[in-house]
mmCIF file of N, CA and C and ligand atoms in Angstrom:
data_model
loop_
_atom_site.group_PDB
_atom_site.id
_atom_site.type_symbol
_atom_site.label_atom_id
_atom_site.label_comp_id
_atom_site.label_asym_id
_atom_site.label_seq_id
_atom_site.Cartn_x
_atom_site.Cartn_y
_atom_site.Cartn_z
ATOM 1 N N UNK A 132 -63.257 -8.662 20.301
ATOM 2 C CA UNK A 132 -64.670 -8.986 20.082
ATOM 3 C C UNK A 132 -65.503 -7.732 19.843
ATOM 4 N N UNK A 133 -65.409 -6.767 20.768
ATOM 5 C CA UNK A 133 -66.188 -5.540 20.612
ATOM 6 C C UNK A 133 -65.766 -4.805 19.352
ATOM 7 N N UNK A 134 -64.468 -4.915 19.069
ATOM 8 C CA UNK A 134 -63.967 -4.216 17.901
ATOM 9 C C UNK A 134 -64.623 -4.790 16.640
ATOM 10 N N UNK A 135 -64.699 -6.119 16.537
ATOM 11 C CA UNK A 135 -65.278 -6.674 15.315
ATOM 12 C C UNK A 135 -66.783 -6.427 15.250
ATOM 13 N N UNK A 136 -67.439 -6.382 16.415
ATOM 14 C CA UNK A 136 -68.874 -6.070 16.414
ATOM 15 C C UNK A 136 -69.096 -4.637 15.919
ATOM 16 N N UNK A 137 -68.255 -3.723 16.393
ATOM 17 C CA UNK A 137 -68.385 -2.326 15.976
ATOM 18 C C UNK A 137 -68.134 -2.214 14.476
ATOM 19 N N UNK A 138 -67.136 -2.947 13.986
ATOM 20 C CA UNK A 138 -66.833 -2.915 12.558
ATOM 21 C C UNK A 138 -67.995 -3.485 11.752
ATOM 22 N N UNK A 139 -68.581 -4.583 12.270
ATOM 23 C CA UNK A 139 -69.700 -5.194 11.569
ATOM 24 C C UNK A 139 -70.865 -4.204 11.500
ATOM 25 N N UNK A 140 -71.071 -3.462 12.597
ATOM 26 C CA UNK A 140 -72.148 -2.474 12.623
ATOM 27 C C UNK A 140 -71.865 -1.375 11.606
ATOM 28 N N UNK A 141 -70.619 -0.927 11.565
ATOM 29 C CA UNK A 141 -70.243 0.124 10.617
ATOM 30 C C UNK A 141 -70.424 -0.370 9.190
ATOM 31 N N UNK A 142 -70.037 -1.619 8.957
ATOM 32 C CA UNK A 142 -70.184 -2.182 7.622
ATOM 33 C C UNK A 142 -71.658 -2.302 7.256
ATOM 34 N N UNK A 143 -72.503 -2.622 8.252
ATOM 35 C CA UNK A 143 -73.933 -2.738 8.008
ATOM 36 C C UNK A 143 -74.486 -1.462 7.406
ATOM 37 N N UNK A 144 -74.057 -0.339 7.940
ATOM 38 C CA UNK A 144 -74.494 0.957 7.425
ATOM 39 C C UNK A 144 -74.005 1.142 5.991
ATOM 40 N N UNK A 145 -72.760 0.752 5.754
ATOM 41 C CA UNK A 145 -72.188 0.889 4.416
ATOM 42 C C UNK A 145 -72.959 0.022 3.425
ATOM 43 N N UNK A 146 -73.335 -1.196 3.856
ATOM 44 C CA UNK A 146 -74.069 -2.106 2.980
ATOM 45 C C UNK A 146 -75.400 -1.483 2.585
ATOM 46 N N UNK A 147 -76.110 -0.882 3.557
ATOM 47 C CA UNK A 147 -77.395 -0.255 3.273
ATOM 48 C C UNK A 147 -77.225 0.834 2.220
ATOM 49 N N UNK A 148 -76.142 1.614 2.352
ATOM 50 C CA UNK A 148 -75.907 2.716 1.429
ATOM 51 C C UNK A 148 -75.601 2.210 0.023
ATOM 52 N N UNK A 149 -75.011 1.004 -0.059
ATOM 53 C CA UNK A 149 -74.576 0.497 -1.359
ATOM 54 C C UNK A 149 -75.521 -0.537 -1.950
ATOM 55 N N UNK A 150 -76.636 -0.788 -1.242
ATOM 56 C CA UNK A 150 -77.515 -1.888 -1.633
ATOM 57 C C UNK A 150 -77.924 -1.832 -3.108
ATOM 58 N N UNK A 151 -78.009 -0.639 -3.673
ATOM 59 C CA UNK A 151 -78.502 -0.516 -5.033
ATOM 60 C C UNK A 151 -77.410 -0.702 -6.080
ATOM 61 N N UNK A 152 -76.168 -0.777 -5.656
ATOM 62 C CA UNK A 152 -75.120 -0.920 -6.665
ATOM 63 C C UNK A 152 -74.227 -2.122 -6.378
ATOM 64 N N UNK A 153 -74.862 -3.264 -6.152
ATOM 65 C CA UNK A 153 -74.097 -4.495 -5.936
ATOM 66 C C UNK A 153 -73.274 -4.842 -7.177
ATOM 67 N N UNK A 154 -72.070 -5.328 -6.948
ATOM 68 C CA UNK A 154 -71.260 -5.790 -8.076
ATOM 69 C C UNK A 154 -71.702 -7.194 -8.469
ATOM 70 N N UNK A 155 -71.518 -7.520 -9.724
ATOM 71 C CA UNK A 155 -71.818 -8.847 -10.232
ATOM 72 C C UNK A 155 -70.602 -9.742 -10.030
ATOM 73 N N UNK A 156 -70.844 -11.021 -9.687
ATOM 74 C CA UNK A 156 -69.735 -11.969 -9.643
ATOM 75 C C UNK A 156 -69.958 -13.005 -10.742
ATOM 76 N N UNK A 157 -68.865 -13.528 -11.342
ATOM 77 C CA UNK A 157 -69.020 -14.517 -12.416
ATOM 78 C C UNK A 157 -69.740 -15.763 -11.896
ATOM 79 N N UNK A 158 -70.690 -16.278 -12.690
ATOM 80 C CA UNK A 158 -71.509 -17.405 -12.227
ATOM 81 C C UNK A 158 -70.884 -18.753 -12.607
ATOM 82 N N UNK A 159 -69.673 -18.988 -12.116
ATOM 83 C CA UNK A 159 -69.030 -20.286 -12.309
ATOM 84 C C UNK A 159 -69.232 -21.078 -11.015
ATOM 85 N N UNK A 160 -68.987 -22.429 -11.045
ATOM 86 C CA UNK A 160 -69.276 -23.249 -9.851
ATOM 87 C C UNK A 160 -68.715 -22.646 -8.561
ATOM 88 N N UNK A 161 -69.573 -22.581 -7.550
ATOM 89 C CA UNK A 161 -69.157 -22.051 -6.264
ATOM 90 C C UNK A 161 -69.640 -20.625 -6.032
ATOM 91 N N UNK A 162 -70.171 -19.973 -7.070
ATOM 92 C CA UNK A 162 -70.532 -18.553 -6.929
ATOM 93 C C UNK A 162 -71.627 -18.343 -5.887
ATOM 94 N N UNK A 163 -72.514 -19.354 -5.739
ATOM 95 C CA UNK A 163 -73.612 -19.195 -4.762
ATOM 96 C C UNK A 163 -73.066 -19.002 -3.349
ATOM 97 N N UNK A 164 -71.891 -19.591 -3.096
ATOM 98 C CA UNK A 164 -71.311 -19.489 -1.748
ATOM 99 C C UNK A 164 -70.971 -18.041 -1.404
ATOM 100 N N UNK A 165 -70.729 -17.227 -2.411
ATOM 101 C CA UNK A 165 -70.427 -15.809 -2.165
ATOM 102 C C UNK A 165 -71.629 -15.120 -1.502
ATOM 103 N N UNK A 166 -72.843 -15.655 -1.765
ATOM 104 C CA UNK A 166 -74.038 -15.047 -1.171
ATOM 105 C C UNK A 166 -74.031 -15.168 0.357
ATOM 106 N N UNK A 167 -73.241 -16.102 0.896
ATOM 107 C CA UNK A 167 -73.125 -16.212 2.353
ATOM 108 C C UNK A 167 -72.294 -15.068 2.942
ATOM 109 N N UNK A 168 -71.489 -14.439 2.119
ATOM 110 C CA UNK A 168 -70.674 -13.324 2.600
ATOM 111 C C UNK A 168 -71.562 -12.112 2.876
ATOM 112 N N UNK A 169 -72.709 -12.071 2.209
ATOM 113 C CA UNK A 169 -73.566 -10.880 2.235
ATOM 114 C C UNK A 169 -74.348 -10.747 3.551
ATOM 115 N N UNK A 170 -74.302 -11.814 4.378
ATOM 116 C CA UNK A 170 -74.905 -11.730 5.700
ATOM 117 C C UNK A 170 -74.310 -10.547 6.457
ATOM 118 N N UNK A 171 -73.009 -10.310 6.254
ATOM 119 C CA UNK A 171 -72.310 -9.288 7.035
ATOM 120 C C UNK A 171 -71.892 -8.051 6.238
ATOM 121 N N UNK A 172 -71.582 -8.218 4.969
ATOM 122 C CA UNK A 172 -71.157 -7.051 4.185
ATOM 123 C C UNK A 172 -71.459 -7.294 2.720
ATOM 124 N N UNK A 173 -71.247 -6.257 1.913
ATOM 125 C CA UNK A 173 -71.605 -6.347 0.499
ATOM 126 C C UNK A 173 -70.702 -7.316 -0.261
ATOM 127 N N UNK A 174 -71.183 -7.759 -1.406
ATOM 128 C CA UNK A 174 -70.378 -8.562 -2.328
ATOM 129 C C UNK A 174 -69.123 -7.772 -2.711
ATOM 130 N N UNK A 175 -69.317 -6.472 -2.874
ATOM 131 C CA UNK A 175 -68.208 -5.589 -3.240
ATOM 132 C C UNK A 175 -67.028 -5.748 -2.277
ATOM 133 N N UNK A 176 -67.329 -5.781 -0.977
ATOM 134 C CA UNK A 176 -66.262 -5.951 0.016
ATOM 135 C C UNK A 176 -65.679 -7.361 -0.086
ATOM 136 N N UNK A 177 -66.537 -8.345 -0.291
ATOM 137 C CA UNK A 177 -66.073 -9.739 -0.341
ATOM 138 C C UNK A 177 -65.070 -9.964 -1.466
ATOM 139 N N UNK A 178 -65.262 -9.294 -2.609
ATOM 140 C CA UNK A 178 -64.398 -9.574 -3.760
ATOM 141 C C UNK A 178 -63.475 -8.402 -4.130
ATOM 142 N N UNK A 179 -63.306 -7.463 -3.181
ATOM 143 C CA UNK A 179 -62.446 -6.309 -3.482
ATOM 144 C C UNK A 179 -60.965 -6.685 -3.488
ATOM 145 N N UNK A 180 -60.641 -7.780 -2.791
ATOM 146 C CA UNK A 180 -59.231 -8.128 -2.607
ATOM 147 C C UNK A 180 -58.717 -9.088 -3.659
ATOM 148 N N UNK A 181 -57.390 -9.062 -3.860
ATOM 149 C CA UNK A 181 -56.715 -10.043 -4.711
ATOM 150 C C UNK A 181 -55.630 -10.689 -3.870
ATOM 151 N N UNK A 182 -55.766 -12.015 -3.626
ATOM 152 C CA UNK A 182 -54.792 -12.731 -2.814
ATOM 153 C C UNK A 182 -54.338 -13.991 -3.538
ATOM 154 N N UNK A 183 -53.275 -14.601 -3.039
ATOM 155 C CA UNK A 183 -52.906 -15.953 -3.417
ATOM 156 C C UNK A 183 -53.596 -16.911 -2.453
ATOM 157 N N UNK A 184 -53.266 -18.215 -2.530
ATOM 158 C CA UNK A 184 -53.936 -19.229 -1.695
ATOM 159 C C UNK A 184 -53.853 -18.939 -0.198
ATOM 160 N N UNK A 185 -52.698 -18.524 0.281
ATOM 161 C CA UNK A 185 -52.557 -18.295 1.725
ATOM 162 C C UNK A 185 -53.382 -17.100 2.179
ATOM 163 N N UNK A 186 -53.342 -16.035 1.381
ATOM 164 C CA UNK A 186 -54.088 -14.826 1.719
ATOM 165 C C UNK A 186 -55.586 -15.082 1.779
ATOM 166 N N UNK A 187 -56.118 -15.822 0.800
ATOM 167 C CA UNK A 187 -57.557 -16.117 0.803
ATOM 168 C C UNK A 187 -57.914 -17.057 1.942
ATOM 169 N N UNK A 188 -57.031 -18.042 2.187
ATOM 170 C CA UNK A 188 -57.304 -18.983 3.276
ATOM 171 C C UNK A 188 -57.382 -18.245 4.608
ATOM 172 N N UNK A 189 -56.424 -17.339 4.839
ATOM 173 C CA UNK A 189 -56.416 -16.587 6.097
ATOM 174 C C UNK A 189 -57.628 -15.666 6.191
ATOM 175 N N UNK A 190 -57.991 -15.052 5.058
ATOM 176 C CA UNK A 190 -59.162 -14.163 5.062
ATOM 177 C C UNK A 190 -60.429 -14.963 5.385
ATOM 178 N N UNK A 191 -60.593 -16.124 4.735
ATOM 179 C CA UNK A 191 -61.787 -16.938 5.006
ATOM 180 C C UNK A 191 -61.795 -17.425 6.455
ATOM 181 N N UNK A 192 -60.622 -17.799 6.976
ATOM 182 C CA UNK A 192 -60.561 -18.218 8.379
ATOM 183 C C UNK A 192 -61.014 -17.082 9.302
ATOM 184 N N UNK A 193 -60.631 -15.840 8.940
ATOM 185 C CA UNK A 193 -61.037 -14.698 9.762
ATOM 186 C C UNK A 193 -62.560 -14.519 9.687
ATOM 187 N N UNK A 194 -63.143 -14.663 8.494
ATOM 188 C CA UNK A 194 -64.601 -14.534 8.337
ATOM 189 C C UNK A 194 -65.318 -15.631 9.128
ATOM 190 N N UNK A 195 -64.753 -16.838 9.117
ATOM 191 C CA UNK A 195 -65.341 -17.962 9.858
ATOM 192 C C UNK A 195 -65.307 -17.656 11.354
ATOM 193 N N UNK A 196 -64.196 -17.055 11.802
ATOM 194 C CA UNK A 196 -64.077 -16.657 13.204
ATOM 195 C C UNK A 196 -65.134 -15.613 13.566
ATOM 196 N N UNK A 197 -65.447 -14.736 12.618
ATOM 197 C CA UNK A 197 -66.501 -13.731 12.855
ATOM 198 C C UNK A 197 -67.885 -14.382 12.893
ATOM 199 N N UNK A 198 -67.971 -15.618 12.364
ATOM 200 C CA UNK A 198 -69.263 -16.317 12.384
ATOM 201 C C UNK A 198 -69.812 -16.672 11.012
ATOM 202 N N UNK A 199 -68.989 -16.550 9.949
ATOM 203 C CA UNK A 199 -69.473 -16.916 8.611
ATOM 204 C C UNK A 199 -69.806 -18.414 8.564
ATOM 205 N N UNK A 200 -70.978 -18.776 8.020
ATOM 206 C CA UNK A 200 -71.406 -20.178 7.968
ATOM 207 C C UNK A 200 -70.723 -20.930 6.829
ATOM 208 N N UNK A 201 -69.446 -21.247 7.029
ATOM 209 C CA UNK A 201 -68.653 -21.897 5.980
ATOM 210 C C UNK A 201 -67.943 -23.124 6.535
ATOM 211 N N UNK A 202 -68.550 -24.315 6.409
ATOM 212 C CA UNK A 202 -67.889 -25.562 6.821
ATOM 213 C C UNK A 202 -66.703 -25.869 5.890
ATOM 214 N N UNK A 203 -65.786 -26.755 6.329
ATOM 215 C CA UNK A 203 -64.546 -27.000 5.578
ATOM 216 C C UNK A 203 -64.750 -27.340 4.105
ATOM 217 N N UNK A 204 -65.771 -28.142 3.774
ATOM 218 C CA UNK A 204 -65.939 -28.518 2.363
ATOM 219 C C UNK A 204 -66.351 -27.302 1.521
ATOM 220 N N UNK A 205 -67.110 -26.398 2.124
ATOM 221 C CA UNK A 205 -67.484 -25.181 1.400
ATOM 222 C C UNK A 205 -66.305 -24.222 1.294
ATOM 223 N N UNK A 206 -65.449 -24.233 2.311
ATOM 224 C CA UNK A 206 -64.265 -23.374 2.251
ATOM 225 C C UNK A 206 -63.393 -23.779 1.061
ATOM 226 N N UNK A 207 -63.241 -25.092 0.847
ATOM 227 C CA UNK A 207 -62.425 -25.574 -0.270
ATOM 228 C C UNK A 207 -63.006 -25.087 -1.600
ATOM 229 N N UNK A 208 -64.333 -25.137 -1.721
ATOM 230 C CA UNK A 208 -64.970 -24.707 -2.965
ATOM 231 C C UNK A 208 -64.852 -23.190 -3.149
ATOM 232 N N UNK A 209 -65.004 -22.474 -2.036
ATOM 233 C CA UNK A 209 -64.854 -21.008 -2.088
ATOM 234 C C UNK A 209 -63.443 -20.619 -2.493
ATOM 235 N N UNK A 210 -62.458 -21.321 -1.931
ATOM 236 C CA UNK A 210 -61.050 -21.068 -2.255
ATOM 237 C C UNK A 210 -60.833 -21.225 -3.761
ATOM 238 N N UNK A 211 -61.363 -22.326 -4.328
ATOM 239 C CA UNK A 211 -61.192 -22.581 -5.765
ATOM 240 C C UNK A 211 -61.833 -21.451 -6.565
ATOM 241 N N UNK A 212 -63.019 -21.023 -6.125
ATOM 242 C CA UNK A 212 -63.736 -19.955 -6.825
ATOM 243 C C UNK A 212 -62.972 -18.624 -6.745
ATOM 244 N N UNK A 213 -62.566 -18.279 -5.529
ATOM 245 C CA UNK A 213 -61.880 -16.995 -5.318
ATOM 246 C C UNK A 213 -60.547 -16.948 -6.063
ATOM 247 N N UNK A 214 -59.843 -18.093 -6.075
ATOM 248 C CA UNK A 214 -58.538 -18.125 -6.750
ATOM 249 C C UNK A 214 -58.704 -18.114 -8.266
ATOM 250 N N UNK A 215 -59.848 -18.550 -8.736
ATOM 251 C CA UNK A 215 -60.102 -18.530 -10.169
ATOM 252 C C UNK A 215 -60.315 -17.100 -10.665
ATOM 253 N N UNK A 216 -61.049 -16.308 -9.861
ATOM 254 C CA UNK A 216 -61.456 -14.982 -10.339
ATOM 255 C C UNK A 216 -60.760 -13.823 -9.632
ATOM 256 N N UNK A 217 -60.335 -14.047 -8.397
ATOM 257 C CA UNK A 217 -59.842 -12.918 -7.588
ATOM 258 C C UNK A 217 -58.452 -13.192 -7.041
ATOM 259 N N UNK A 218 -57.606 -13.692 -7.924
ATOM 260 C CA UNK A 218 -56.271 -14.075 -7.507
ATOM 261 C C UNK A 218 -55.269 -12.966 -7.831
ATOM 262 N N UNK A 219 -54.348 -12.756 -6.917
ATOM 263 C CA UNK A 219 -53.187 -11.941 -7.215
ATOM 264 C C UNK A 219 -52.079 -12.906 -7.609
ATOM 265 N N UNK A 220 -51.687 -12.936 -8.883
ATOM 266 C CA UNK A 220 -50.710 -13.933 -9.363
ATOM 267 C C UNK A 220 -49.392 -13.850 -8.599
ATOM 268 N N UNK A 221 -49.063 -12.651 -8.112
ATOM 269 C CA UNK A 221 -47.801 -12.484 -7.392
ATOM 270 C C UNK A 221 -47.997 -12.636 -5.884
ATOM 271 N N UNK A 222 -49.269 -12.752 -5.444
ATOM 272 C CA UNK A 222 -49.554 -12.752 -4.002
ATOM 273 C C UNK A 222 -49.375 -14.101 -3.347
ATOM 274 N N UNK A 223 -49.435 -14.100 -1.992
ATOM 275 C CA UNK A 223 -49.293 -15.366 -1.290
ATOM 276 C C UNK A 223 -50.655 -16.023 -1.174
HETATM 277 C C1 LIG B 543 -70.023 -13.112 10.125
HETATM 278 C C2 LIG B 543 -69.799 -11.915 9.374
HETATM 279 C C3 LIG B 543 -69.013 -12.015 8.081
HETATM 280 C C4 LIG B 543 -69.225 -12.877 7.031
HETATM 281 C C5 LIG B 543 -70.312 -13.929 6.854
HETATM 282 C C6 LIG B 543 -68.210 -12.552 6.048
HETATM 283 N N1 LIG B 543 -67.432 -11.515 6.482
HETATM 284 FE FE1 LIG B 543 -65.925 -10.611 5.458
HETATM 285 N N2 LIG B 543 -65.736 -9.214 6.913
HETATM 286 C C7 LIG B 543 -66.425 -9.212 8.118
HETATM 287 C C8 LIG B 543 -65.975 -8.079 8.917
HETATM 288 C C9 LIG B 543 -66.473 -7.738 10.329
HETATM 289 C C10 LIG B 543 -65.001 -7.412 8.152
HETATM 290 C C11 LIG B 543 -64.196 -6.147 8.522
HETATM 291 C C12 LIG B 543 -63.090 -6.477 9.502
HETATM 292 C C13 LIG B 543 -61.917 -7.185 8.874
HETATM 293 O O1 LIG B 543 -61.508 -6.806 7.769
HETATM 294 O O2 LIG B 543 -61.393 -8.121 9.492
HETATM 295 C C14 LIG B 543 -64.880 -8.141 6.889
HETATM 296 C C15 LIG B 543 -64.027 -7.788 5.872
HETATM 297 C C16 LIG B 543 -63.804 -8.541 4.725
HETATM 298 C C17 LIG B 543 -62.807 -8.246 3.708
HETATM 299 C C18 LIG B 543 -61.900 -7.023 3.698
HETATM 300 C C19 LIG B 543 -60.752 -7.274 4.640
HETATM 301 C C20 LIG B 543 -59.470 -7.340 3.939
HETATM 302 O O3 LIG B 543 -58.554 -8.069 4.409
HETATM 303 O O4 LIG B 543 -59.301 -6.663 2.918
HETATM 304 C C21 LIG B 543 -62.848 -9.237 2.785
HETATM 305 C C22 LIG B 543 -61.978 -9.387 1.538
HETATM 306 C C23 LIG B 543 -63.891 -10.150 3.198
HETATM 307 N N3 LIG B 543 -64.453 -9.689 4.373
HETATM 308 C C24 LIG B 543 -64.242 -11.286 2.509
HETATM 309 C C25 LIG B 543 -65.313 -12.106 2.846
HETATM 310 C C26 LIG B 543 -65.767 -13.226 2.044
HETATM 311 C C27 LIG B 543 -65.153 -13.660 0.711
HETATM 312 C C28 LIG B 543 -66.849 -13.756 2.684
HETATM 313 C C29 LIG B 543 -67.693 -14.937 2.262
HETATM 314 C C30 LIG B 543 -67.020 -16.176 2.018
HETATM 315 C C31 LIG B 543 -67.055 -12.979 3.916
HETATM 316 N N4 LIG B 543 -66.107 -11.994 3.965
HETATM 317 C C32 LIG B 543 -68.062 -13.211 4.839
HETATM 318 C C33 LIG B 543 -67.388 -10.110 8.502
HETATM 319 C C34 LIG B 543 -67.895 -11.153 7.727
#
Protein backbone atom coordinates (compact mmCIF):
# COMPACT_ATOMS: atom_id res chain seq x y z
CA UNK A 1 0.00 0.00 0.00
CA UNK A 2 2.63 2.54 1.03
CA UNK A 3 4.70 1.50 -1.91
CA UNK A 4 1.95 2.28 -4.41
CA UNK A 5 1.17 5.58 -2.67
CA UNK A 6 4.83 6.57 -2.91
CA UNK A 7 4.88 5.57 -6.57
CA UNK A 8 1.71 7.55 -7.23
CA UNK A 9 3.32 10.57 -5.58
CA UNK A 10 6.45 10.15 -7.68
CA UNK A 11 4.35 9.81 -10.80
CA UNK A 12 2.44 12.96 -9.83
CA UNK A 13 5.67 14.93 -10.03
CA UNK A 14 6.48 13.35 -13.38
CA UNK A 15 3.01 14.25 -14.70
CA UNK A 16 3.50 17.90 -13.71
CA UNK A 17 6.82 17.97 -15.55
CA UNK A 18 5.27 16.46 -18.68
CA UNK A 19 1.97 18.33 -18.63
CA UNK A 20 2.90 20.36 -21.70
CA UNK A 21 3.79 17.42 -23.91
CA UNK A 22 0.84 15.06 -23.63
CA UNK A 23 0.70 12.39 -26.32
CA UNK A 24 -2.33 12.19 -28.57
CA UNK A 25 -4.46 9.04 -28.57
CA UNK A 26 -6.54 7.98 -31.61
CA UNK A 27 -10.15 9.16 -31.22
CA UNK A 28 -11.90 5.87 -31.93
CA UNK A 29 -14.76 4.56 -29.70
CA UNK A 30 -13.63 4.22 -26.10
CA UNK A 31 -10.89 6.87 -26.26
CA UNK A 32 -12.64 9.05 -23.66
CA UNK A 33 -12.08 6.29 -21.11
CA UNK A 34 -8.33 6.89 -21.39
CA UNK A 35 -8.97 10.28 -19.75
CA UNK A 36 -9.73 8.37 -16.53
CA UNK A 37 -6.14 7.14 -16.49
CA UNK A 38 -4.94 10.74 -16.17
CA UNK A 39 -6.25 11.01 -12.60
CA UNK A 40 -3.03 9.28 -11.55
CA UNK A 41 -0.51 9.57 -14.38
CA UNK A 42 0.00 10.92 -17.87
CA UNK A 43 -1.58 9.51 -21.02
CA UNK A 44 1.99 8.78 -22.07
CA UNK A 45 2.36 6.27 -19.22
CA UNK A 46 -1.09 4.79 -19.89
CA UNK A 47 -0.29 3.95 -23.52
CA UNK A 48 3.46 3.30 -23.33
CA UNK A 49 2.96 -0.45 -23.15
CA UNK A 50 2.13 -3.06 -25.79
CA UNK A 51 0.33 -6.14 -24.45
CA UNK A 52 -1.95 -8.92 -25.61
CA UNK A 53 -5.39 -9.49 -23.98
CA UNK A 54 -4.03 -11.05 -20.79
CA UNK A 55 -1.38 -8.39 -20.27
CA UNK A 56 -3.86 -5.52 -20.68
CA UNK A 57 -6.44 -7.25 -18.51
CA UNK A 58 -3.91 -7.71 -15.71
CA UNK A 59 -2.67 -4.13 -16.08
CA UNK A 60 -6.22 -2.73 -15.90
CA UNK A 61 -6.97 -4.94 -12.89
CA UNK A 62 -3.89 -3.48 -11.18
CA UNK A 63 -5.05 0.09 -11.97
CA UNK A 64 -8.52 -0.76 -10.60
CA UNK A 65 -6.86 -2.06 -7.43
CA UNK A 66 -5.04 1.29 -7.14
CA UNK A 67 -8.46 2.95 -7.33
CA UNK A 68 -9.07 3.63 -11.05
CA UNK A 69 -12.81 4.32 -11.60
CA UNK A 70 -13.38 1.55 -14.15
CA UNK A 71 -16.50 -0.63 -13.72
CA UNK A 72 -16.59 -3.98 -15.62
CA UNK A 73 -18.49 -2.66 -18.65
CA UNK A 74 -15.96 0.14 -19.09
CA UNK A 75 -13.10 -2.30 -18.66
CA UNK A 76 -14.44 -4.31 -21.62
CA UNK A 77 -14.56 -1.17 -23.77
CA UNK A 78 -11.09 -0.10 -22.65
CA UNK A 79 -9.73 -3.56 -23.46
CA UNK A 80 -11.17 -3.33 -27.00
CA UNK A 81 -9.67 0.14 -27.42
CA UNK A 82 -6.24 -0.76 -26.03
CA UNK A 83 -6.04 -3.95 -28.09
CA UNK A 84 -6.97 -2.04 -31.21
CA UNK A 85 -4.18 0.52 -30.89
CA UNK A 86 -1.68 -0.72 -28.30
CA UNK A 87 -1.43 -4.41 -28.92
CA UNK A 88 1.69 -6.51 -28.99
CA UNK A 89 0.77 -9.09 -31.67
CA UNK A 90 3.19 -11.59 -30.12
CA UNK A 91 2.27 -10.71 -26.51
CA UNK A 92 -0.08 -12.40 -24.08
C1 LIG B 1 -5.75 5.23 -9.18
C2 LIG B 1 -4.55 5.60 -9.87
C3 LIG B 1 -4.35 5.09 -11.28
C4 LIG B 1 -5.22 5.16 -12.34
C5 LIG B 1 -6.60 5.80 -12.41
C6 LIG B 1 -4.53 4.53 -13.46
N1 LIG B 1 -3.28 4.12 -13.09
FE1 LIG B 1 -1.88 3.26 -14.28
N2 LIG B 1 -0.52 3.33 -12.78
C7 LIG B 1 -0.78 3.73 -11.48
C8 LIG B 1 0.43 3.59 -10.68
C9 LIG B 1 0.55 3.91 -9.19
C10 LIG B 1 1.42 3.08 -11.55
C11 LIG B 1 2.89 2.74 -11.23
C12 LIG B 1 2.98 1.43 -10.48
C13 LIG B 1 2.77 0.21 -11.35
O1 LIG B 1 3.28 0.18 -12.47
O2 LIG B 1 2.09 -0.72 -10.90
C14 LIG B 1 0.79 2.94 -12.87
C15 LIG B 1 1.44 2.48 -13.98
C16 LIG B 1 0.83 2.21 -15.21
C17 LIG B 1 1.48 1.60 -16.35
C18 LIG B 1 2.96 1.22 -16.42
C19 LIG B 1 3.14 -0.10 -15.71
C20 LIG B 1 3.56 -1.16 -16.62
O3 LIG B 1 3.22 -2.35 -16.37
O4 LIG B 1 4.26 -0.88 -17.60
C21 LIG B 1 0.55 1.45 -17.33
C22 LIG B 1 0.75 0.83 -18.71
C23 LIG B 1 -0.68 1.99 -16.81
N3 LIG B 1 -0.47 2.45 -15.53
C24 LIG B 1 -1.86 2.03 -17.51
C25 LIG B 1 -3.03 2.64 -17.06
C26 LIG B 1 -4.23 2.80 -17.86
C27 LIG B 1 -4.39 2.33 -19.30
C28 LIG B 1 -5.13 3.48 -17.08
C29 LIG B 1 -6.53 3.90 -17.44
C30 LIG B 1 -7.43 2.88 -17.89
C31 LIG B 1 -4.49 3.72 -15.78
N4 LIG B 1 -3.22 3.20 -15.82
C32 LIG B 1 -5.08 4.38 -14.72
C33 LIG B 1 -1.98 4.22 -11.00
C34 LIG B 1 -3.13 4.44 -11.76
